[in-house]
PDB file of C-alpha atoms in Angstrom:
ATOM      1  CA  UNK A  17     112.992 101.670 112.048  1.00 82.00           C
ATOM      2  CA  UNK A  18     109.541 101.602 110.506  1.00 80.00           C
ATOM      3  CA  UNK A  19     105.999 101.379 111.769  1.00 74.00           C
ATOM      4  CA  UNK A  20     104.062  98.148 111.230  1.00 69.00           C
ATOM      5  CA  UNK A  21     101.301  98.436 108.685  1.00 66.00           C
ATOM      6  CA  UNK A  22      97.860  98.175 110.216  1.00 61.00           C
ATOM      7  CA  UNK A  23      95.419  95.623 108.869  1.00 64.00           C
ATOM      8  CA  UNK A  24      92.829  97.040 106.537  1.00 69.00           C
ATOM      9  CA  UNK A  25      89.868  95.339 104.874  1.00 71.00           C
ATOM     10  CA  UNK A  26      90.366  94.431 101.241  1.00 74.00           C
ATOM     11  CA  UNK A  27      88.682  96.279  98.360  1.00 79.00           C
ATOM     12  CA  UNK A  28      85.947  93.650  97.987  1.00 84.00           C
ATOM     13  CA  UNK A  29      84.988  93.860 101.658  1.00 84.00           C
ATOM     14  CA  UNK A  30      84.991  97.660 101.576  1.00 80.00           C
ATOM     15  CA  UNK A  31      82.777  97.609  98.482  1.00 84.00           C
ATOM     16  CA  UNK A  32      80.292  95.139  99.964  1.00 83.00           C
ATOM     17  CA  UNK A  33      80.179  97.214 103.140  1.00 81.00           C
ATOM     18  CA  UNK A  34      78.550 100.025 101.153  1.00 79.00           C
ATOM     19  CA  UNK A  35      75.397  97.903 100.817  1.00 82.00           C
ATOM     20  CA  UNK A  36      75.020  97.422 104.582  1.00 80.00           C
ATOM     21  CA  UNK A  37      72.104  99.814 105.043  1.00 76.00           C
ATOM     22  CA  UNK A  38      68.356  99.141 105.494  1.00 77.00           C
ATOM     23  CA  UNK A  39      67.461 101.578 102.720  1.00 73.00           C
ATOM     24  CA  UNK A  40      69.760  99.783 100.300  1.00 79.00           C
ATOM     25  CA  UNK A  41      68.184  96.471 101.322  1.00 80.00           C
ATOM     26  CA  UNK A  42      64.777  97.803 100.294  1.00 78.00           C
ATOM     27  CA  UNK A  43      66.106  98.973  96.939  1.00 78.00           C
ATOM     28  CA  UNK A  44      67.758  95.612  96.250  1.00 82.00           C
ATOM     29  CA  UNK A  45      64.544  93.824  97.207  1.00 81.00           C
ATOM     30  CA  UNK A  46      62.572  96.150  94.942  1.00 79.00           C
ATOM     31  CA  UNK A  47      64.908  95.414  92.049  1.00 82.00           C
ATOM     32  CA  UNK A  48      64.475  91.672  92.643  1.00 83.00           C
ATOM     33  CA  UNK A  49      60.667  92.026  92.572  1.00 78.00           C
ATOM     34  CA  UNK A  50      60.679  94.113  89.388  1.00 77.00           C
ATOM     35  CA  UNK A  51      62.980  91.582  87.744  1.00 82.00           C
ATOM     36  CA  UNK A  52      60.718  88.716  88.787  1.00 79.00           C
ATOM     37  CA  UNK A  53      57.721  90.513  87.267  1.00 76.00           C
ATOM     38  CA  UNK A  54      59.522  91.078  83.974  1.00 78.00           C
ATOM     39  CA  UNK A  55      60.207  94.830  84.282  1.00 77.00           C
ATOM     40  CA  UNK A  56      63.865  94.679  83.283  1.00 81.00           C
ATOM     41  CA  UNK A  57      64.215  98.400  82.600  1.00 83.00           C
ATOM     42  CA  UNK A  58      62.985  99.301  86.098  1.00 76.00           C
ATOM     43  CA  UNK A  59      65.360  96.737  87.573  1.00 80.00           C
ATOM     44  CA  UNK A  60      68.321  98.234  85.679  1.00 86.00           C
ATOM     45  CA  UNK A  61      67.491 101.765  86.848  1.00 81.00           C
ATOM     46  CA  UNK A  62      67.198 100.770  90.511  1.00 78.00           C
ATOM     47  CA  UNK A  63      70.418  98.715  90.459  1.00 84.00           C
ATOM     48  CA  UNK A  64      72.251 101.517  88.654  1.00 85.00           C
ATOM     49  CA  UNK A  65      71.316 103.943  91.454  1.00 79.00           C
ATOM     50  CA  UNK A  66      72.459 101.439  94.093  1.00 81.00           C
ATOM     51  CA  UNK A  67      75.782 100.757  92.334  1.00 85.00           C
ATOM     52  CA  UNK A  68      76.559 104.448  91.757  1.00 82.00           C
ATOM     53  CA  UNK A  69      76.026 105.216  95.437  1.00 77.00           C
ATOM     54  CA  UNK A  70      78.121 102.196  96.446  1.00 81.00           C
ATOM     55  CA  UNK A  71      80.957 103.296  94.155  1.00 83.00           C
ATOM     56  CA  UNK A  72      80.904 106.844  95.559  1.00 76.00           C
ATOM     57  CA  UNK A  73      81.072 105.553  99.117  1.00 74.00           C
ATOM     58  CA  UNK A  74      83.796 103.052  98.196  1.00 81.00           C
ATOM     59  CA  UNK A  75      86.035 105.690  96.609  1.00 79.00           C
ATOM     60  CA  UNK A  76      85.636 108.194  99.444  1.00 70.00           C
ATOM     61  CA  UNK A  77      86.194 105.573 102.139  1.00 70.00           C
ATOM     62  CA  UNK A  78      89.379 104.476 100.377  1.00 71.00           C
ATOM     63  CA  UNK A  79      90.649 108.046 100.386  1.00 68.00           C
ATOM     64  CA  UNK A  80      89.862 108.366 104.081  1.00 61.00           C
ATOM     65  CA  UNK A  81      91.801 105.178 104.886  1.00 65.00           C
ATOM     66  CA  UNK A  82      94.787 106.449 102.929  1.00 64.00           C
ATOM     67  CA  UNK A  83      94.612 109.654 104.933  1.00 57.00           C
ATOM     68  CA  UNK A  84      94.672 107.627 108.156  1.00 55.00           C
ATOM     69  CA  UNK A  85      97.868 105.996 106.914  1.00 61.00           C
ATOM     70  CA  UNK A  86      99.518 109.427 106.747  1.00 59.00           C
ATOM     71  CA  UNK A  87     101.035 108.826 110.181  1.00 55.00           C
ATOM     72  CA  UNK A  88     103.312 106.201 108.621  1.00 57.00           C
ATOM     73  CA  UNK A  89     104.756 108.929 106.425  1.00 58.00           C
ATOM     74  CA  UNK A  90     105.921 110.920 109.434  1.00 56.00           C
ATOM     75  CA  UNK A  91     109.098 108.869 109.731  1.00 60.00           C
ATOM     76  CA  UNK A  92     112.130 110.394 108.041  1.00 61.00           C
ATOM     77  CA  UNK A  93     113.019 108.741 104.709  1.00 78.00           C
ATOM     78  CA  UNK A  94     116.736 109.172 105.412  1.00 86.00           C
ATOM     79  CA  UNK A  95     119.108 110.136 108.184  1.00 89.00           C
ATOM     80  CA  UNK A  96     122.610 111.532 108.484  1.00 91.00           C
ATOM     81  CA  UNK A  97     124.646 109.440 110.905  1.00 94.00           C
ATOM     82  CA  UNK A  98     128.170 108.985 112.175  1.00 92.00           C
ATOM     83  CA  UNK A  99     129.350 105.377 111.927  1.00 89.00           C
ATOM     84  CA  UNK A 100     132.910 104.127 112.317  1.00 86.00           C
ATOM     85  CA  UNK A 101     134.075 107.734 112.562  1.00 84.00           C
ATOM     86  CA  UNK A 102     132.600 108.600 109.178  1.00 90.00           C
ATOM     87  CA  UNK A 103     129.615 110.757 108.267  1.00 92.00           C
ATOM     88  CA  UNK A 104     127.144 108.989 105.989  1.00 93.00           C
ATOM     89  CA  UNK A 105     123.533 109.092 104.867  1.00 92.00           C
ATOM     90  CA  UNK A 106     121.315 106.073 105.515  1.00 90.00           C
ATOM     91  CA  UNK A 107     117.736 105.172 104.865  1.00 89.00           C
ATOM     92  CA  UNK A 108     115.652 106.029 107.906  1.00 87.00           C
ATOM     93  CA  UNK A 109     114.469 102.420 108.233  1.00 87.00           C
ATOM     94  CA  UNK A 110     118.090 101.198 108.551  1.00 89.00           C
ATOM     95  CA  UNK A 111     118.694 103.006 111.846  1.00 91.00           C
ATOM     96  CA  UNK A 112     119.293 100.904 114.950  1.00 92.00           C
ATOM     97  CA  UNK A 113     119.568 101.824 118.649  1.00 93.00           C
ATOM     98  CA  UNK A 114     123.033 103.197 119.367  1.00 93.00           C
ATOM     99  CA  UNK A 115     123.479 105.019 116.052  1.00 94.00           C
ATOM    100  CA  UNK A 116     124.736 108.585 116.261  1.00 95.00           C
ATOM    101  CA  UNK A 117     122.384 110.855 114.301  1.00 95.00           C
ATOM    102  CA  UNK A 118     123.398 114.327 113.149  1.00 95.00           C
ATOM    103  CA  UNK A 119     120.624 116.929 113.265  1.00 95.00           C
ATOM    104  CA  UNK A 120     120.606 120.069 111.132  1.00 94.00           C
ATOM    105  CA  UNK A 121     117.966 122.728 110.287  1.00 94.00           C
ATOM    106  CA  UNK A 122     115.179 121.300 108.127  1.00 90.00           C
ATOM    107  CA  UNK A 123     115.810 117.685 109.132  1.00 92.00           C
ATOM    108  CA  UNK A 124     113.018 115.424 110.234  1.00 91.00           C
ATOM    109  CA  UNK A 125     114.152 113.514 113.316  1.00 92.00           C
ATOM    110  CA  UNK A 126     114.385 109.867 112.129  1.00 92.00           C
ATOM    111  CA  UNK A 127     114.064 108.119 115.521  1.00 92.00           C
ATOM    112  CA  UNK A 128     113.875 108.892 119.228  1.00 93.00           C
ATOM    113  CA  UNK A 129     117.260 110.340 120.224  1.00 95.00           C
ATOM    114  CA  UNK A 130     119.049 111.169 123.470  1.00 95.00           C
ATOM    115  CA  UNK A 131     120.895 114.386 122.682  1.00 95.00           C
ATOM    116  CA  UNK A 132     124.594 114.485 123.520  1.00 95.00           C
ATOM    117  CA  UNK A 133     125.282 117.724 121.647  1.00 94.00           C
ATOM    118  CA  UNK A 134     122.952 120.691 121.133  1.00 95.00           C
ATOM    119  CA  UNK A 135     123.971 124.025 119.609  1.00 94.00           C
ATOM    120  CA  UNK A 136     121.063 126.523 119.715  1.00 94.00           C
ATOM    121  CA  UNK A 137     118.889 123.559 118.804  1.00 95.00           C
ATOM    122  CA  UNK A 138     115.115 124.015 118.511  1.00 95.00           C
ATOM    123  CA  UNK A 139     112.666 121.352 117.337  1.00 95.00           C
ATOM    124  CA  UNK A 140     109.041 121.654 116.242  1.00 93.00           C
ATOM    125  CA  UNK A 141     107.191 119.012 118.278  1.00 91.00           C
ATOM    126  CA  UNK A 142     103.648 120.002 117.307  1.00 87.00           C
ATOM    127  CA  UNK A 143     102.753 116.477 116.118  1.00 83.00           C
ATOM    128  CA  UNK A 144     103.378 115.188 119.654  1.00 85.00           C
ATOM    129  CA  UNK A 145     102.550 118.072 121.952  1.00 84.00           C
ATOM    130  CA  UNK A 146     100.368 120.376 119.870  1.00 81.00           C
ATOM    131  CA  UNK A 147     102.640 123.313 120.727  1.00 84.00           C
ATOM    132  CA  UNK A 148     103.025 125.733 117.817  1.00 82.00           C
ATOM    133  CA  UNK A 149     106.282 127.162 119.205  1.00 89.00           C
ATOM    134  CA  UNK A 150     109.459 125.095 118.638  1.00 91.00           C
ATOM    135  CA  UNK A 151     110.967 123.630 121.811  1.00 92.00           C
ATOM    136  CA  UNK A 152     114.507 124.575 122.816  1.00 93.00           C
ATOM    137  CA  UNK A 153     116.770 121.568 123.368  1.00 95.00           C
ATOM    138  CA  UNK A 154     119.834 120.929 125.518  1.00 93.00           C
ATOM    139  CA  UNK A 155     121.706 117.934 126.925  1.00 94.00           C
ATOM    140  CA  UNK A 156     120.731 118.243 130.573  1.00 91.00           C
ATOM    141  CA  UNK A 157     118.995 115.128 131.943  1.00 89.00           C
ATOM    142  CA  UNK A 158     115.319 115.237 132.873  1.00 88.00           C
ATOM    143  CA  UNK A 159     113.268 113.040 135.250  1.00 87.00           C
ATOM    144  CA  UNK A 160     112.269 109.657 133.828  1.00 79.00           C
ATOM    145  CA  UNK A 161     108.583 110.430 134.363  1.00 81.00           C
ATOM    146  CA  UNK A 162     108.711 113.632 132.273  1.00 85.00           C
ATOM    147  CA  UNK A 163     106.204 113.791 129.418  1.00 81.00           C
ATOM    148  CA  UNK A 164     107.195 114.217 125.757  1.00 79.00           C
ATOM    149  CA  UNK A 165     106.787 117.986 125.922  1.00 80.00           C
ATOM    150  CA  UNK A 166     109.137 118.216 128.942  1.00 86.00           C
ATOM    151  CA  UNK A 167     112.024 116.124 127.587  1.00 89.00           C
ATOM    152  CA  UNK A 168     114.415 118.888 126.622  1.00 91.00           C
ATOM    153  CA  UNK A 169     117.263 116.401 126.178  1.00 93.00           C
ATOM    154  CA  UNK A 170     115.306 114.191 123.774  1.00 93.00           C
ATOM    155  CA  UNK A 171     114.463 114.525 120.081  1.00 93.00           C
ATOM    156  CA  UNK A 172     111.470 112.455 119.014  1.00 93.00           C
ATOM    157  CA  UNK A 173     110.838 110.702 115.745  1.00 91.00           C
ATOM    158  CA  UNK A 174     108.760 112.644 113.231  1.00 87.00           C
ATOM    159  CA  UNK A 175     109.513 116.098 114.655  1.00 91.00           C
ATOM    160  CA  UNK A 176     111.331 118.837 112.710  1.00 92.00           C
ATOM    161  CA  UNK A 177     114.576 120.655 113.425  1.00 94.00           C
ATOM    162  CA  UNK A 178     113.897 124.380 113.023  1.00 95.00           C
ATOM    163  CA  UNK A 179     117.162 125.984 114.149  1.00 95.00           C
ATOM    164  CA  UNK A 180     120.600 124.994 115.363  1.00 95.00           C
ATOM    165  CA  UNK A 181     122.287 121.623 115.176  1.00 94.00           C
ATOM    166  CA  UNK A 182     122.784 118.627 117.369  1.00 95.00           C
ATOM    167  CA  UNK A 183     123.956 115.055 117.770  1.00 95.00           C
ATOM    168  CA  UNK A 184     121.907 112.321 119.366  1.00 95.00           C
ATOM    169  CA  UNK A 185     122.064 108.618 120.164  1.00 96.00           C
ATOM    170  CA  UNK A 186     119.186 106.513 118.893  1.00 95.00           C
ATOM    171  CA  UNK A 187     117.298 105.147 121.896  1.00 94.00           C
ATOM    172  CA  UNK A 188     114.153 103.831 120.203  1.00 92.00           C
ATOM    173  CA  UNK A 189     113.098 102.975 116.668  1.00 91.00           C
ATOM    174  CA  UNK A 190     109.860 102.081 114.875  1.00 85.00           C
ATOM    175  CA  UNK A 191     107.021 101.016 117.188  1.00 85.00           C
ATOM    176  CA  UNK A 192     109.110 101.803 120.296  1.00 88.00           C
ATOM    177  CA  UNK A 193     109.195 105.544 119.496  1.00 89.00           C
ATOM    178  CA  UNK A 194     106.644 108.033 120.789  1.00 88.00           C
ATOM    179  CA  UNK A 195     105.067 108.384 117.346  1.00 84.00           C
ATOM    180  CA  UNK A 196     105.075 104.586 117.078  1.00 82.00           C
ATOM    181  CA  UNK A 197     103.250 104.323 120.398  1.00 82.00           C
ATOM    182  CA  UNK A 198     100.643 106.794 119.152  1.00 76.00           C
ATOM    183  CA  UNK A 199     100.267 104.768 115.957  1.00 71.00           C
ATOM    184  CA  UNK A 200      99.758 101.596 118.020  1.00 72.00           C
ATOM    185  CA  UNK A 201      97.157 103.303 120.223  1.00 68.00           C
ATOM    186  CA  UNK A 202      95.278 104.601 117.195  1.00 63.00           C
ATOM    187  CA  UNK A 203      95.367 101.179 115.551  1.00 59.00           C
ATOM    188  CA  UNK A 204      94.073  99.510 118.702  1.00 55.00           C
ATOM    189  CA  UNK A 205      90.964 101.660 119.002  1.00 50.00           C
ATOM    190  CA  UNK A 206      87.780  99.651 118.696  1.00 55.00           C
ATOM    191  CA  UNK A 207      85.470 100.968 115.961  1.00 56.00           C
ATOM    192  CA  UNK A 208      82.739 102.978 117.657  1.00 59.00           C
ATOM    193  CA  UNK A 209      79.784 104.478 115.843  1.00 62.00           C
ATOM    194  CA  UNK A 210      79.580 108.236 116.242  1.00 64.00           C
ATOM    195  CA  UNK A 211      76.329 109.843 117.467  1.00 75.00           C
ATOM    196  CA  UNK A 212      75.675 111.019 113.904  1.00 70.00           C
ATOM    197  CA  UNK A 213      76.052 107.492 112.494  1.00 67.00           C
ATOM    198  CA  UNK A 214      73.835 106.027 115.224  1.00 78.00           C
ATOM    199  CA  UNK A 215      71.148 108.632 114.557  1.00 80.00           C
ATOM    200  CA  UNK A 216      71.303 108.010 110.824  1.00 75.00           C
ATOM    201  CA  UNK A 217      71.018 104.242 111.353  1.00 75.00           C
ATOM    202  CA  UNK A 218      67.961 104.736 113.545  1.00 82.00           C
ATOM    203  CA  UNK A 219      66.469 107.112 110.974  1.00 80.00           C
ATOM    204  CA  UNK A 220      67.105 104.588 108.180  1.00 76.00           C
ATOM    205  CA  UNK A 221      65.404 101.788 110.123  1.00 81.00           C
ATOM    206  CA  UNK A 222      62.328 103.863 110.961  1.00 85.00           C
ATOM    207  CA  UNK A 223      62.123 105.185 107.404  1.00 81.00           C
ATOM    208  CA  UNK A 224      62.384 101.655 106.037  1.00 80.00           C
ATOM    209  CA  UNK A 225      59.527 100.449 108.254  1.00 85.00           C
ATOM    210  CA  UNK A 226      57.402 103.456 107.284  1.00 87.00           C
ATOM    211  CA  UNK A 227      58.049 102.926 103.572  1.00 81.00           C
ATOM    212  CA  UNK A 228      57.132  99.235 103.814  1.00 83.00           C
ATOM    213  CA  UNK A 229      53.910 100.066 105.652  1.00 88.00           C
ATOM    214  CA  UNK A 230      52.943 102.716 103.088  1.00 86.00           C
ATOM    215  CA  UNK A 231      53.823 100.368 100.210  1.00 83.00           C
ATOM    216  CA  UNK A 232      51.661  97.625 101.733  1.00 86.00           C
ATOM    217  CA  UNK A 233      48.746 100.030 102.152  1.00 89.00           C
ATOM    218  CA  UNK A 234      49.196 101.187  98.558  1.00 86.00           C
ATOM    219  CA  UNK A 235      48.959  97.605  97.301  1.00 85.00           C
ATOM    220  CA  UNK A 236      45.862  96.958  99.402  1.00 88.00           C
ATOM    221  CA  UNK A 237      44.203 100.181  98.252  1.00 86.00           C
ATOM    222  CA  UNK A 238      44.991  99.522  94.595  1.00 85.00           C
ATOM    223  CA  UNK A 239      43.801  95.907  94.635  1.00 84.00           C
ATOM    224  CA  UNK A 240      40.886  96.045  97.068  1.00 84.00           C
ATOM    225  CA  UNK A 241      39.791  99.650  96.722  1.00 80.00           C
ATOM    226  CA  UNK A 242      40.397 100.245  93.011  1.00 80.00           C
ATOM    227  CA  UNK A 243      40.041  96.718  91.693  1.00 81.00           C
ATOM    228  CA  UNK A 244      43.454  96.728  89.987  1.00 83.00           C
ATOM    229  CA  UNK A 245      45.439  93.608  89.212  1.00 83.00           C
ATOM    230  CA  UNK A 246      47.842  92.590  91.961  1.00 81.00           C
ATOM    231  CA  UNK A 247      50.889  93.030  89.711  1.00 79.00           C
ATOM    232  CA  UNK A 248      49.797  96.543  88.734  1.00 82.00           C
ATOM    233  CA  UNK A 249      49.231  97.472  92.375  1.00 82.00           C
ATOM    234  CA  UNK A 250      52.584  95.991  93.293  1.00 80.00           C
ATOM    235  CA  UNK A 251      54.386  98.101  90.687  1.00 81.00           C
ATOM    236  CA  UNK A 252      52.665 101.229  91.999  1.00 82.00           C
ATOM    237  CA  UNK A 253      53.791 100.380  95.530  1.00 81.00           C
ATOM    238  CA  UNK A 254      57.348  99.709  94.371  1.00 79.00           C
ATOM    239  CA  UNK A 255      57.396 103.021  92.534  1.00 79.00           C
ATOM    240  CA  UNK A 256      56.297 104.820  95.699  1.00 79.00           C
ATOM    241  CA  UNK A 257      58.891 102.973  97.796  1.00 77.00           C
ATOM    242  CA  UNK A 258      61.777 103.688  95.419  1.00 74.00           C
ATOM    243  CA  UNK A 259      60.738 107.341  95.128  1.00 76.00           C
ATOM    244  CA  UNK A 260      60.519 107.737  98.915  1.00 75.00           C
ATOM    245  CA  UNK A 261      63.935 106.230  99.666  1.00 72.00           C
ATOM    246  CA  UNK A 262      66.769 108.807  99.796  1.00 70.00           C
ATOM    247  CA  UNK A 263      69.160 106.633  97.787  1.00 62.00           C
ATOM    248  CA  UNK A 264      72.006 109.081  98.154  1.00 64.00           C
ATOM    249  CA  UNK A 265      71.829 109.284 101.946  1.00 68.00           C
ATOM    250  CA  UNK A 266      74.373 106.494 102.736  1.00 65.00           C
ATOM    251  CA  UNK A 267      76.814 107.810 100.132  1.00 64.00           C
ATOM    252  CA  UNK A 268      76.423 111.430 101.255  1.00 70.00           C
ATOM    253  CA  UNK A 269      77.036 110.418 104.878  1.00 70.00           C
ATOM    254  CA  UNK A 270      80.143 108.409 103.928  1.00 66.00           C
ATOM    255  CA  UNK A 271      81.474 111.257 101.792  1.00 69.00           C
ATOM    256  CA  UNK A 272      80.898 113.831 104.555  1.00 72.00           C
ATOM    257  CA  UNK A 273      82.725 111.711 107.142  1.00 69.00           C
ATOM    258  CA  UNK A 274      85.544 110.883 104.703  1.00 67.00           C
ATOM    259  CA  UNK A 275      86.083 114.555 103.873  1.00 72.00           C
ATOM    260  CA  UNK A 276      86.285 115.286 107.599  1.00 71.00           C
ATOM    261  CA  UNK A 277      88.940 112.600 108.082  1.00 65.00           C
ATOM    262  CA  UNK A 278      90.986 113.931 105.169  1.00 65.00           C
ATOM    263  CA  UNK A 279      90.748 117.473 106.511  1.00 71.00           C
ATOM    264  CA  UNK A 280      91.962 116.387 109.960  1.00 67.00           C
ATOM    265  CA  UNK A 281      94.793 114.313 108.489  1.00 59.00           C
ATOM    266  CA  UNK A 282      95.942 117.281 106.406  1.00 63.00           C
ATOM    267  CA  UNK A 283      95.836 119.811 109.256  1.00 58.00           C
TER     268      UNK A 283
END
């Protein structure tokens, strides 16, 4: 009676993903050019900025992924059951279909149950239905096509007993429960870039092109117009490019989205 753990990219892949941005590409290229021309201090400064931003994005993205795993914590850690005529406490993951589960105020329902006893029983089903008012439960049958919010004779995994008591037979565990089905649906969603991310990607590409054009013109002006050495003109252009790039933009965007995910997971 536990939900399967969804696949997640490893730490190395998540860290490398922070560099997947056109602006970061320009900074890395600039650091390579400054290193090739012998300006080690400039190279160290540029790489330090890139690494700090990558680390910030890496940490915040990790927190967001842990928040997305919060749904796995909705299963009850233990359950009170009646087996062989005796009342006992089991780990929630040891439940199997057919077990008789005893429900009391404050309990988290450990699996999907068909109620066979209900004494003034009310259950908070907000995680499934969004209803803020606890649902009253009884043992009367309901149509098979009834939705989760209409199943008065069922208690679903992850919900909370607010008042009364009851006894139910386990009908589904783990992925077969309603919360398990939601977890499977969430895990099966294809990653889709949000409008904000798409706009920021387009902005980064256009800004990168503009910076490269300006840097090229700066080199041409310095060498042809001012008679400077090519290396000196190149360093001026690199300085302009690095100054024009909003190095913190990818990290700020990642942090903003990660904070939003954490806020939604905690609500």
